[in-house]
Coordinates of C-alpha atoms (C1' of nucleotides) in Angstrom, one line a residue:
Chain A
M1 CA 118.3 -19.0 -17.8
E2 CA 119.0 -17.0 -21.0
F3 CA 116.4 -14.3 -20.6
V4 CA 117.6 -10.9 -19.7
A5 CA 116.5 -9.5 -16.4
A6 CA 115.1 -5.9 -16.4
P7 CA 117.1 -3.4 -14.4
R8 CA 115.8 -3.5 -10.8
E9 CA 115.3 0.3 -10.6
S10 CA 113.0 0.5 -13.6
V11 CA 110.5 -2.1 -12.6
E12 CA 107.1 -0.4 -12.2
E13 CA 104.6 -3.2 -12.3
G14 CA 102.8 -2.8 -8.9
P15 CA 102.5 -0.2 -6.2
V16 CA 104.7 -2.3 -3.9
F17 CA 107.9 -3.9 -5.0
V18 CA 108.1 -7.5 -4.1
P19 CA 111.5 -9.1 -4.6
V20 CA 111.2 -11.3 -7.6
E21 CA 111.1 -14.9 -6.4
R22 CA 114.1 -17.0 -7.5
E23 CA 112.8 -20.3 -6.5
T24 CA 115.4 -23.1 -6.6
V25 CA 114.7 -26.5 -8.0
Q26 CA 115.2 -27.8 -4.4
D27 CA 112.4 -25.6 -3.2
R28 CA 110.1 -26.8 -5.9
V29 CA 110.8 -30.4 -5.1
Y30 CA 110.4 -29.7 -1.4
G31 CA 107.1 -28.0 -2.1
E32 CA 105.8 -30.9 -4.2
L33 CA 106.7 -33.5 -1.6
R34 CA 105.3 -31.4 1.2
R35 CA 102.0 -30.9 -0.7
A36 CA 101.8 -34.7 -1.3
L37 CA 102.4 -35.4 2.3
V38 CA 100.0 -32.9 3.9
S39 CA 97.3 -34.1 1.4
G40 CA 98.0 -37.7 2.5
L41 CA 98.6 -38.7 -1.2
I42 CA 101.5 -41.0 -0.2
E43 CA 100.6 -44.2 1.6
P44 CA 102.1 -44.4 5.1
G45 CA 105.0 -46.8 5.1
T46 CA 106.0 -46.1 1.5
V47 CA 109.7 -46.0 1.0
L48 CA 111.0 -43.1 -1.1
T49 CA 114.1 -43.4 -3.2
I50 CA 116.0 -40.5 -4.5
R51 CA 116.5 -41.6 -8.0
A52 CA 112.9 -42.6 -8.6
L53 CA 111.7 -39.2 -7.3
A54 CA 114.3 -37.4 -9.4
D55 CA 112.9 -39.3 -12.5
Q56 CA 109.3 -38.4 -11.7
L57 CA 110.1 -34.8 -11.0
Q58 CA 112.4 -34.5 -14.1
T59 CA 115.5 -33.3 -12.2
S60 CA 118.8 -34.7 -11.0
T61 CA 119.2 -36.4 -7.7
M62 CA 120.8 -33.4 -6.1
P63 CA 117.7 -31.3 -5.3
V64 CA 115.7 -34.4 -4.3
R65 CA 118.2 -35.5 -1.7
E66 CA 118.3 -32.1 -0.1
A67 CA 114.5 -31.8 -0.1
I68 CA 114.3 -35.3 1.5
G69 CA 116.9 -34.3 4.0
R70 CA 114.9 -31.3 5.1
L71 CA 111.7 -33.4 5.4
V72 CA 113.5 -36.0 7.5
S73 CA 114.8 -33.4 9.9
E74 CA 111.2 -32.0 10.2
N75 CA 110.1 -35.5 11.1
A76 CA 107.8 -35.5 8.1
L77 CA 109.8 -38.5 6.8
E78 CA 111.4 -41.2 8.8
A79 CA 115.0 -42.4 8.3
L80 CA 115.4 -46.1 8.6
P81 CA 118.6 -47.8 9.8
N82 CA 119.1 -49.0 6.2
R83 CA 119.6 -45.3 5.3
S84 CA 116.4 -45.4 3.3
V85 CA 113.6 -43.1 4.0
R86 CA 109.9 -43.7 4.3
V87 CA 106.6 -42.1 5.2
P88 CA 106.1 -42.9 8.9
P89 CA 103.5 -45.6 9.4
V90 CA 100.4 -44.8 11.3
T91 CA 100.1 -46.4 14.8
L92 CA 97.7 -45.9 17.6
A93 CA 100.4 -44.6 19.9
R94 CA 101.7 -42.1 17.3
L95 CA 98.1 -40.9 16.6
D96 CA 97.5 -40.1 20.3
D97 CA 100.9 -38.6 20.6
L98 CA 100.3 -36.3 17.6
L99 CA 96.9 -35.3 18.8
R100 CA 98.0 -34.4 22.3
A101 CA 100.9 -32.3 21.0
R102 CA 98.7 -30.5 18.5
A103 CA 96.0 -29.8 21.0
M104 CA 98.5 -28.2 23.4
I105 CA 100.5 -26.2 20.9
E106 CA 97.9 -25.2 18.5
G107 CA 95.6 -24.5 21.4
E108 CA 98.1 -22.1 22.8
A109 CA 98.7 -20.5 19.4
I110 CA 95.0 -19.8 18.9
A111 CA 94.7 -18.4 22.5
L112 CA 97.5 -16.0 21.7
A113 CA 95.9 -15.1 18.4
A114 CA 92.6 -14.4 20.1
E115 CA 94.2 -11.8 22.3
R116 CA 95.9 -10.0 19.4
I117 CA 93.8 -10.4 16.3
E118 CA 91.9 -7.3 15.0
A119 CA 88.7 -7.0 13.0
R120 CA 90.7 -7.0 9.7
G121 CA 92.2 -10.4 10.7
T122 CA 88.9 -12.0 11.5
A123 CA 87.4 -10.7 8.3
A124 CA 90.1 -12.5 6.3
I125 CA 89.2 -15.7 8.2
R126 CA 85.5 -15.3 7.6
A127 CA 86.3 -14.8 3.9
I128 CA 87.9 -18.2 3.8
L129 CA 84.9 -19.8 5.5
S130 CA 82.4 -18.2 3.0
E131 CA 84.6 -19.4 0.1
W132 CA 84.4 -22.8 1.7
D133 CA 80.6 -22.5 1.9
S134 CA 80.4 -21.7 -1.8
V135 CA 82.6 -24.6 -2.7
R136 CA 80.4 -26.9 -0.6
D137 CA 77.2 -25.6 -2.2
Q138 CA 78.2 -25.9 -5.8
A139 CA 80.1 -29.1 -5.7
E140 CA 78.1 -32.2 -6.4
R141 CA 81.3 -34.1 -6.8
E142 CA 83.6 -34.5 -3.8
D143 CA 86.0 -31.6 -4.2
F144 CA 88.1 -33.1 -1.5
D145 CA 91.5 -31.7 -2.0
R146 CA 90.0 -28.3 -2.4
E147 CA 88.4 -28.6 1.1
M148 CA 91.6 -29.8 2.6
T149 CA 93.4 -26.8 1.2
L150 CA 90.8 -24.5 2.6
N151 CA 91.0 -26.2 6.0
H152 CA 94.8 -25.6 5.9
R153 CA 94.4 -22.0 4.9
F154 CA 91.7 -21.4 7.6
H155 CA 93.9 -22.7 10.4
F156 CA 97.1 -21.0 9.4
E157 CA 95.4 -17.7 8.7
I158 CA 94.5 -17.9 12.4
Y159 CA 97.8 -19.0 13.7
R160 CA 99.5 -16.3 11.7
H161 CA 98.2 -13.8 14.3
C162 CA 99.7 -15.6 17.3
G163 CA 102.8 -13.4 17.0
S164 CA 105.2 -16.3 17.6
A165 CA 107.9 -16.9 15.0
V166 CA 108.9 -19.9 17.1
L167 CA 105.6 -21.7 17.2
M168 CA 104.7 -21.4 13.6
P169 CA 107.3 -23.8 12.2
V170 CA 106.5 -26.2 15.0
I171 CA 102.9 -26.2 14.0
E172 CA 103.7 -26.6 10.3
S173 CA 105.9 -29.6 11.2
L174 CA 103.0 -31.1 13.2
W175 CA 100.6 -30.7 10.3
L176 CA 103.2 -32.3 8.0
Q177 CA 103.4 -35.3 10.4
S178 CA 99.6 -35.5 10.7
G179 CA 99.0 -35.3 7.0
P180 CA 99.3 -39.0 6.2
C181 CA 97.0 -39.9 9.0
I182 CA 94.4 -37.3 8.5
R183 CA 93.4 -37.9 4.9
A184 CA 92.1 -41.4 5.6
A185 CA 90.1 -40.2 8.6
A186 CA 88.8 -37.2 6.8
L187 CA 87.6 -39.2 3.8
A188 CA 85.8 -41.6 6.1
F189 CA 84.3 -38.7 8.0
S190 CA 83.4 -36.2 5.3
A191 CA 79.9 -37.5 4.8
T192 CA 78.7 -37.7 8.4
G193 CA 80.7 -34.9 10.1
E194 CA 80.4 -31.9 7.8
A195 CA 77.8 -30.2 10.0
D196 CA 80.1 -30.5 13.0
T197 CA 83.1 -29.1 11.1
T198 CA 81.3 -26.0 10.1
H199 CA 79.9 -25.6 13.6
Y200 CA 83.3 -25.7 15.2
H201 CA 84.7 -23.3 12.6
R202 CA 82.0 -20.8 13.2
T203 CA 82.5 -21.1 17.0
I204 CA 86.2 -20.5 16.5
V205 CA 85.6 -17.3 14.5
E206 CA 83.1 -16.0 16.9
A207 CA 85.4 -16.6 19.8
L208 CA 88.2 -14.8 18.0
E209 CA 86.0 -11.8 17.3
A210 CA 85.0 -11.7 20.9
G211 CA 88.6 -12.1 22.0
D212 CA 87.6 -15.2 24.0
A213 CA 90.8 -17.2 24.1
G214 CA 89.4 -20.0 26.2
R215 CA 86.4 -20.7 23.9
A216 CA 88.6 -20.4 20.8
R217 CA 91.0 -23.0 22.3
A218 CA 88.2 -25.4 23.2
A219 CA 86.6 -25.2 19.8
L220 CA 89.9 -25.7 18.1
I221 CA 90.7 -28.7 20.1
A222 CA 87.3 -30.2 19.4
D223 CA 87.8 -29.5 15.7
I224 CA 91.2 -31.1 15.3
S225 CA 90.3 -34.0 17.6
R226 CA 87.5 -35.2 15.4
P227 CA 89.4 -36.8 12.6
F228 CA 91.8 -38.3 15.0
T229 CA 89.2 -40.0 17.1
T230 CA 87.5 -41.3 14.0
L231 CA 90.7 -42.8 12.8
R232 CA 91.3 -44.1 16.2
Q233 CA 88.0 -46.0 16.4
R234 CA 88.7 -47.4 12.9
L235 CA 92.2 -48.6 13.9
T236 CA 91.0 -50.2 17.2
A237 CA 88.2 -51.9 15.4
A238 CA 90.5 -53.4 12.8
Chain B
M1 CA 137.2 -46.8 3.8
E2 CA 139.3 -49.9 3.2
F3 CA 138.9 -51.8 6.5
V4 CA 137.0 -55.0 6.4
A5 CA 133.8 -55.3 8.6
A6 CA 133.5 -58.3 10.8
P7 CA 130.6 -60.6 10.1
R8 CA 127.6 -59.5 12.0
E9 CA 126.8 -62.9 13.5
S10 CA 130.1 -63.4 15.2
V11 CA 130.2 -60.2 17.2
E12 CA 130.3 -61.1 20.9
E13 CA 131.5 -58.0 22.6
G14 CA 128.7 -57.1 25.0
P15 CA 125.7 -58.8 26.6
V16 CA 123.3 -56.7 24.3
F17 CA 124.0 -56.4 20.7
V18 CA 123.8 -52.7 19.6
P19 CA 123.9 -52.2 15.9
V20 CA 127.4 -50.9 15.1
E21 CA 127.2 -47.2 14.4
R22 CA 128.1 -46.4 10.8
E23 CA 128.2 -42.7 11.3
T24 CA 128.3 -40.8 8.0
V25 CA 130.4 -37.8 7.5
Q26 CA 127.3 -35.7 7.2
D27 CA 126.3 -36.9 10.7
R28 CA 129.6 -35.9 12.1
V29 CA 129.5 -32.5 10.6
Y30 CA 125.9 -32.0 11.8
G31 CA 127.0 -33.1 15.3
E32 CA 129.9 -30.7 15.3
L33 CA 127.7 -27.7 14.2
R34 CA 125.0 -28.7 16.6
R35 CA 127.4 -28.9 19.5
A36 CA 128.9 -25.5 18.7
L37 CA 125.4 -24.0 18.5
V38 CA 123.9 -25.3 21.7
S39 CA 127.1 -24.4 23.5
G40 CA 126.8 -20.9 22.0
L41 CA 130.3 -21.0 20.6
I42 CA 129.3 -19.2 17.4
E43 CA 128.4 -15.6 17.7
P44 CA 124.8 -14.8 16.8
G45 CA 124.7 -13.1 13.4
T46 CA 127.7 -15.0 12.1
V47 CA 127.4 -16.0 8.4
L48 CA 128.4 -19.5 7.7
T49 CA 129.8 -20.5 4.3
I50 CA 129.9 -24.0 3.1
R51 CA 133.4 -24.0 1.7
A52 CA 135.0 -22.5 4.8
L53 CA 133.3 -25.1 7.0
A54 CA 134.3 -27.8 4.7
D55 CA 137.9 -26.7 5.0
Q56 CA 137.8 -26.5 8.8
L57 CA 136.2 -29.9 9.1
Q58 CA 138.5 -31.4 6.5
T59 CA 135.8 -32.7 4.2
S60 CA 134.2 -31.8 0.9
T61 CA 131.4 -29.4 0.6
M62 CA 128.8 -32.2 0.2
P63 CA 128.3 -33.2 3.8
V64 CA 128.5 -29.6 5.0
R65 CA 125.7 -28.4 2.8
E66 CA 123.4 -31.2 3.8
A67 CA 124.1 -30.6 7.5
I68 CA 123.5 -26.9 7.1
G69 CA 120.3 -27.7 5.2
R70 CA 119.1 -29.8 8.2
L71 CA 119.9 -27.1 10.7
V72 CA 118.1 -24.5 8.6
S73 CA 115.0 -26.6 8.5
E74 CA 115.2 -27.0 12.3
N75 CA 115.4 -23.2 12.6
A76 CA 118.8 -23.5 14.2
L77 CA 120.2 -21.5 11.4
E78 CA 118.5 -18.7 9.4
A79 CA 118.4 -18.6 5.6
L80 CA 118.9 -15.1 4.2
P81 CA 117.4 -13.9 0.9
N82 CA 121.0 -13.8 -0.4
R83 CA 120.9 -17.6 0.0
S84 CA 123.5 -17.3 2.6
V85 CA 123.0 -18.8 6.1
R86 CA 123.7 -17.3 9.5
V87 CA 123.2 -17.9 13.2
P88 CA 120.0 -16.0 14.0
P89 CA 120.7 -12.8 15.8
V90 CA 119.3 -12.4 19.4
T91 CA 116.5 -9.9 19.7
L92 CA 114.3 -9.1 22.6
A93 CA 111.2 -10.3 20.8
R94 CA 112.8 -13.6 19.9
L95 CA 114.0 -14.1 23.4
D96 CA 110.5 -13.8 24.9
D97 CA 109.1 -15.9 22.1
L98 CA 111.5 -18.7 22.8
L99 CA 111.0 -18.6 26.5
R100 CA 107.2 -18.7 26.2
A101 CA 107.3 -21.7 23.8
R102 CA 109.8 -23.5 26.0
A103 CA 107.9 -23.0 29.2
M104 CA 104.7 -24.3 27.6
I105 CA 106.2 -27.3 25.8
E106 CA 108.9 -28.4 28.2
G107 CA 106.5 -27.8 31.0
E108 CA 104.1 -30.2 29.5
A109 CA 106.8 -32.7 28.8
I110 CA 108.0 -32.7 32.4
A111 CA 104.4 -33.0 33.7
L112 CA 103.9 -36.1 31.5
A113 CA 107.2 -37.4 32.7
A114 CA 106.2 -36.9 36.3
E115 CA 103.2 -39.2 35.8
R116 CA 105.2 -42.0 34.2
I117 CA 108.7 -42.0 35.6
E118 CA 109.7 -44.9 37.9
A119 CA 112.3 -45.0 40.7
R120 CA 114.9 -46.3 38.3
G121 CA 114.4 -43.2 36.2
T122 CA 114.7 -40.7 39.0
A123 CA 117.8 -42.5 40.2
A124 CA 119.5 -41.9 36.9
I125 CA 118.6 -38.2 37.2
R126 CA 119.9 -38.0 40.7
A127 CA 123.1 -39.5 39.4
I128 CA 123.6 -36.7 37.0
L129 CA 123.0 -34.1 39.8
S130 CA 125.6 -35.7 42.0
E131 CA 128.1 -35.9 39.2
W132 CA 127.4 -32.2 38.7
D133 CA 128.0 -31.6 42.5
S134 CA 131.4 -33.3 42.3
V135 CA 132.4 -31.3 39.3
R136 CA 131.4 -28.1 41.0
D137 CA 133.3 -29.1 44.2
Q138 CA 136.6 -30.0 42.5
A139 CA 136.7 -27.4 39.9
E140 CA 138.5 -24.2 40.9
R141 CA 138.6 -23.2 37.3
E142 CA 135.3 -22.5 35.6
D143 CA 134.5 -25.8 33.9
F144 CA 131.8 -24.1 32.0
D145 CA 131.2 -26.3 29.0
R146 CA 131.1 -29.3 31.3
E147 CA 128.3 -27.8 33.3
M148 CA 126.4 -26.9 30.2
T149 CA 126.7 -30.5 29.0
L150 CA 125.5 -31.7 32.4
N151 CA 122.5 -29.3 32.3
H152 CA 121.6 -30.6 28.9
R153 CA 121.8 -34.2 30.0
F154 CA 119.8 -33.5 33.2
H155 CA 116.9 -32.0 31.3
F156 CA 116.8 -34.5 28.5
E157 CA 117.1 -37.5 30.9
I158 CA 113.9 -36.1 32.3
Y159 CA 112.1 -35.4 29.0
R160 CA 113.0 -38.9 27.8
H161 CA 110.3 -40.2 30.1
C162 CA 107.5 -38.1 28.8
G163 CA 106.6 -40.9 26.4
S164 CA 106.2 -38.6 23.4
A165 CA 108.2 -39.2 20.3
V166 CA 106.6 -36.1 18.8
L167 CA 107.5 -33.6 21.5
M168 CA 111.2 -34.7 21.9
P169 CA 112.4 -33.4 18.5
V170 CA 110.5 -30.2 19.1
I171 CA 112.2 -29.7 22.4
E172 CA 115.6 -30.4 20.8
S173 CA 114.9 -27.9 18.2
L174 CA 114.0 -25.3 20.8
W175 CA 117.3 -25.9 22.7
L176 CA 119.1 -25.6 19.5
Q177 CA 117.5 -22.2 18.9
S178 CA 118.1 -21.1 22.5
G179 CA 121.7 -22.1 22.5
P180 CA 123.2 -18.9 21.0
C181 CA 121.3 -16.8 23.5
I182 CA 121.8 -18.9 26.6
R183 CA 125.5 -19.0 26.8
A184 CA 126.0 -15.3 27.2
A185 CA 123.3 -15.2 29.9
A186 CA 124.6 -18.3 31.7
L187 CA 128.2 -17.0 31.7
A188 CA 127.0 -13.7 33.2
F189 CA 124.8 -15.6 35.7
S190 CA 127.1 -18.4 36.7
A191 CA 128.7 -16.7 39.7
T192 CA 125.6 -15.3 41.3
G193 CA 122.9 -17.8 40.4
E194 CA 124.5 -21.1 41.2
A195 CA 122.6 -21.7 44.4
D196 CA 119.3 -21.0 42.7
T197 CA 120.1 -23.5 39.9
T198 CA 120.8 -26.4 42.3
H199 CA 117.8 -25.5 44.3
Y200 CA 115.5 -25.7 41.3
H201 CA 117.1 -28.9 40.2
R202 CA 116.6 -30.5 43.5
T203 CA 113.0 -29.4 43.6
I204 CA 112.4 -30.9 40.2
V205 CA 113.8 -34.2 41.2
E206 CA 111.8 -34.3 44.4
A207 CA 108.6 -33.4 42.5
L208 CA 109.3 -36.2 40.0
E209 CA 109.8 -38.7 42.7
A210 CA 106.6 -37.6 44.3
G211 CA 104.8 -37.8 41.0
D212 CA 103.8 -34.1 41.5
A213 CA 103.4 -32.9 37.9
G214 CA 102.4 -29.4 38.9
R215 CA 105.3 -28.7 41.1
A216 CA 107.7 -30.2 38.6
R217 CA 106.4 -28.0 35.9
A218 CA 106.6 -24.9 38.0
A219 CA 110.2 -25.6 39.1
L220 CA 111.2 -26.3 35.6
I221 CA 109.8 -23.1 34.3
A222 CA 111.5 -21.2 37.0
D223 CA 114.8 -22.9 36.1
I224 CA 114.7 -22.2 32.3
S225 CA 113.3 -18.7 32.8
R226 CA 116.3 -17.6 34.9
P227 CA 119.0 -17.2 32.1
F228 CA 116.4 -15.7 29.8
T229 CA 115.4 -13.0 32.2
T230 CA 119.0 -12.2 33.0
L231 CA 119.8 -11.8 29.4
R232 CA 116.6 -9.8 28.9
Q233 CA 117.6 -7.3 31.6
R234 CA 121.0 -7.0 30.0
L235 CA 119.6 -6.3 26.6
T236 CA 117.1 -3.8 27.8
A237 CA 119.8 -2.0 29.7
A238 CA 122.0 -1.7 26.7
Chain C
dT1 C1' 137.1 14.4 -5.2
dC2 C1' 133.5 11.5 -6.1
dA3 C1' 130.4 8.4 -8.5
dA4 C1' 129.8 4.8 -11.9
dA5 C1' 131.5 1.1 -14.6
dG6 C1' 134.0 -3.1 -14.7
dC7 C1' 136.7 -6.8 -13.1
dA8 C1' 137.9 -10.6 -10.0
dA9 C1' 137.2 -13.5 -6.1
dG10 C1' 133.7 -15.8 -3.5
dT11 C1' 129.3 -18.5 -2.9
dG12 C1' 125.3 -21.4 -3.4
dT13 C1' 123.1 -24.6 -6.7
dG14 C1' 122.8 -28.4 -9.7
dA15 C1' 124.7 -32.3 -12.5
dT16 C1' 127.6 -36.2 -12.8
dC17 C1' 130.6 -39.8 -11.4
dA18 C1' 132.7 -43.4 -8.2
dC19 C1' 132.0 -46.4 -4.7
dA20 C1' 130.4 -49.2 -0.7
dG21 C1' 126.6 -51.3 1.5
dA22 C1' 121.9 -53.3 0.9
dT23 C1' 118.6 -56.1 -1.5
dC24 C1' 116.9 -59.8 -3.8
dA25 C1' 116.8 -63.6 -6.9
dA26 C1' 119.0 -67.4 -9.1
dA27 C1' 122.1 -71.1 -8.6
dA28 C1' 124.7 -74.4 -5.9
dA29 C1' 125.2 -77.5 -2.0
dA30 C1' 123.1 -80.0 1.9
Chain D
dT1 C1' 113.0 -79.8 -0.5
dT2 C1' 115.6 -76.7 2.3
dT3 C1' 119.5 -73.9 3.2
dT4 C1' 123.5 -71.4 1.8
dT5 C1' 126.1 -68.9 -1.4
dT6 C1' 126.9 -66.1 -5.1
dG7 C1' 126.1 -62.7 -8.3
dA8 C1' 123.7 -58.6 -10.4
dT9 C1' 121.2 -54.6 -9.4
dC10 C1' 119.7 -50.8 -6.7
dT11 C1' 120.5 -47.1 -3.4
dG12 C1' 122.6 -43.6 -0.5
dT13 C1' 127.0 -41.1 0.2
dG14 C1' 130.7 -38.3 -1.0
dA15 C1' 133.7 -35.8 -4.3
dT16 C1' 134.3 -32.9 -8.1
dC17 C1' 133.1 -29.8 -11.7
dA18 C1' 130.3 -26.1 -14.2
dC19 C1' 127.7 -22.2 -13.9
dA20 C1' 125.1 -18.2 -12.4
dC21 C1' 124.7 -14.8 -9.0
dT22 C1' 126.6 -11.9 -5.4
dT23 C1' 130.1 -9.0 -3.4
dG24 C1' 133.8 -6.0 -2.9
dC25 C1' 137.4 -3.6 -4.9
dT26 C1' 139.8 -1.3 -8.5
dT27 C1' 139.8 1.5 -12.3
dT28 C1' 137.8 4.9 -15.2
dG29 C1' 135.3 8.9 -16.3
dA30 C1' 133.3 13.3 -15.1

DNA sequence: TCAAAGCAAGTGTGATCACAGATCAAAAAA
DNA sequence: TTTTTTGATCTGTGATCACACTTGCTTTGA
């Protein structure tokens, strides 16, 4: 940290002054782990050790243990009696539990959003959908992570308008907990279910534009239920 | 930490072998802060510093900063851009937000519990209520913290039966966030509203015994709304 | 008298070390 | 061969130190 910061008053880069981000190492570690979890990149059941992660991320143990602590208290990671920490394994009961909670809470959030969102907001959501379309058209290869990111952005761009600072972190925690389950399901489902996905998403946007909270909620629940039920069938079969 | 642990196999204290609790310092610090927050002992807006807490709790800074980190990620404490941490101030918007979220989520939890709970479970809940009655009878003085603890136990003894490992931590987080608001309201309300409280609680137990999810949910929402609306009137008046 | 510069105490963050408990494999006893 | 014991290694926890940033007050200059 040797570089000299410019005086705060003389910064004239943009029209609006955004406070310069002083991201801590802990925040970066947290972000990395979070990204890996919501993307389902870490196998459920995997035990995480502080020193190994610190080596991989090229830092000391300090930021890693604090990031892990945060994730544990968000229930994104599970603390074992051994005091070690692992990605929660996927069980049938947990799957149903997560889906029920998400349907209730995210359903309520989208219903609230439907009553408050303006044309400007729905336009931003449509923009995400059309970006998604273009990705799907041009990509011969399976640009899977890209689509999962777009799905994440699509949903949270909606929830952002629910006007509840209390519900938002709850929903983020639920996504974090669903992440390890979802990826497997979504991979299995991507070929067959793409048409359904886009259909639900269009229904959601239309309902939001119409201010129809009930229809938005129903379409959302159908949308988030899909990968869960797929994974459920797969687990019961095995 | 010099004392020698007894061999695990030769422990024969109780009929059921509970793993001996090896509580870390961090857990104790977390518990203390948590207790103080749900009891509303810390004024909303108060800035917490690591070293000051470490001094008060007679430990080093290490366990304190990890406990604070956990509470921040549970939204029980608020991280300021200065990187300092404070108890979230109480605003009208936040109050309404919290109440709405709690009514939805705890309402769902009690509805689930009503469908699953057995006679053994409702008996345990009734036991808490009668303990509460005896406290209320014998106490000339205002045994306020005792009553808040009993209220906490009453509610969570119910939620425990909802069968959702996902909803439980969410509800605990919501109580933690409500704590600083509730105490003020409950103190103001304790004299006038006691009859209502016991009435709602009895209704809740009866509904649970009857397996009437709807009535249980309605009574619960009435119960948790009361201190919120009291505090709301007080804030709008001021 | 008032504003700006400068200094000192306070605060969070990250690194490193010490240590106890856990884990696992090799060696010893049955 | 099977079981127990022992030992080395790994891992989380807590303490302490260094450092950069903030904050608040004093001092200096106009």
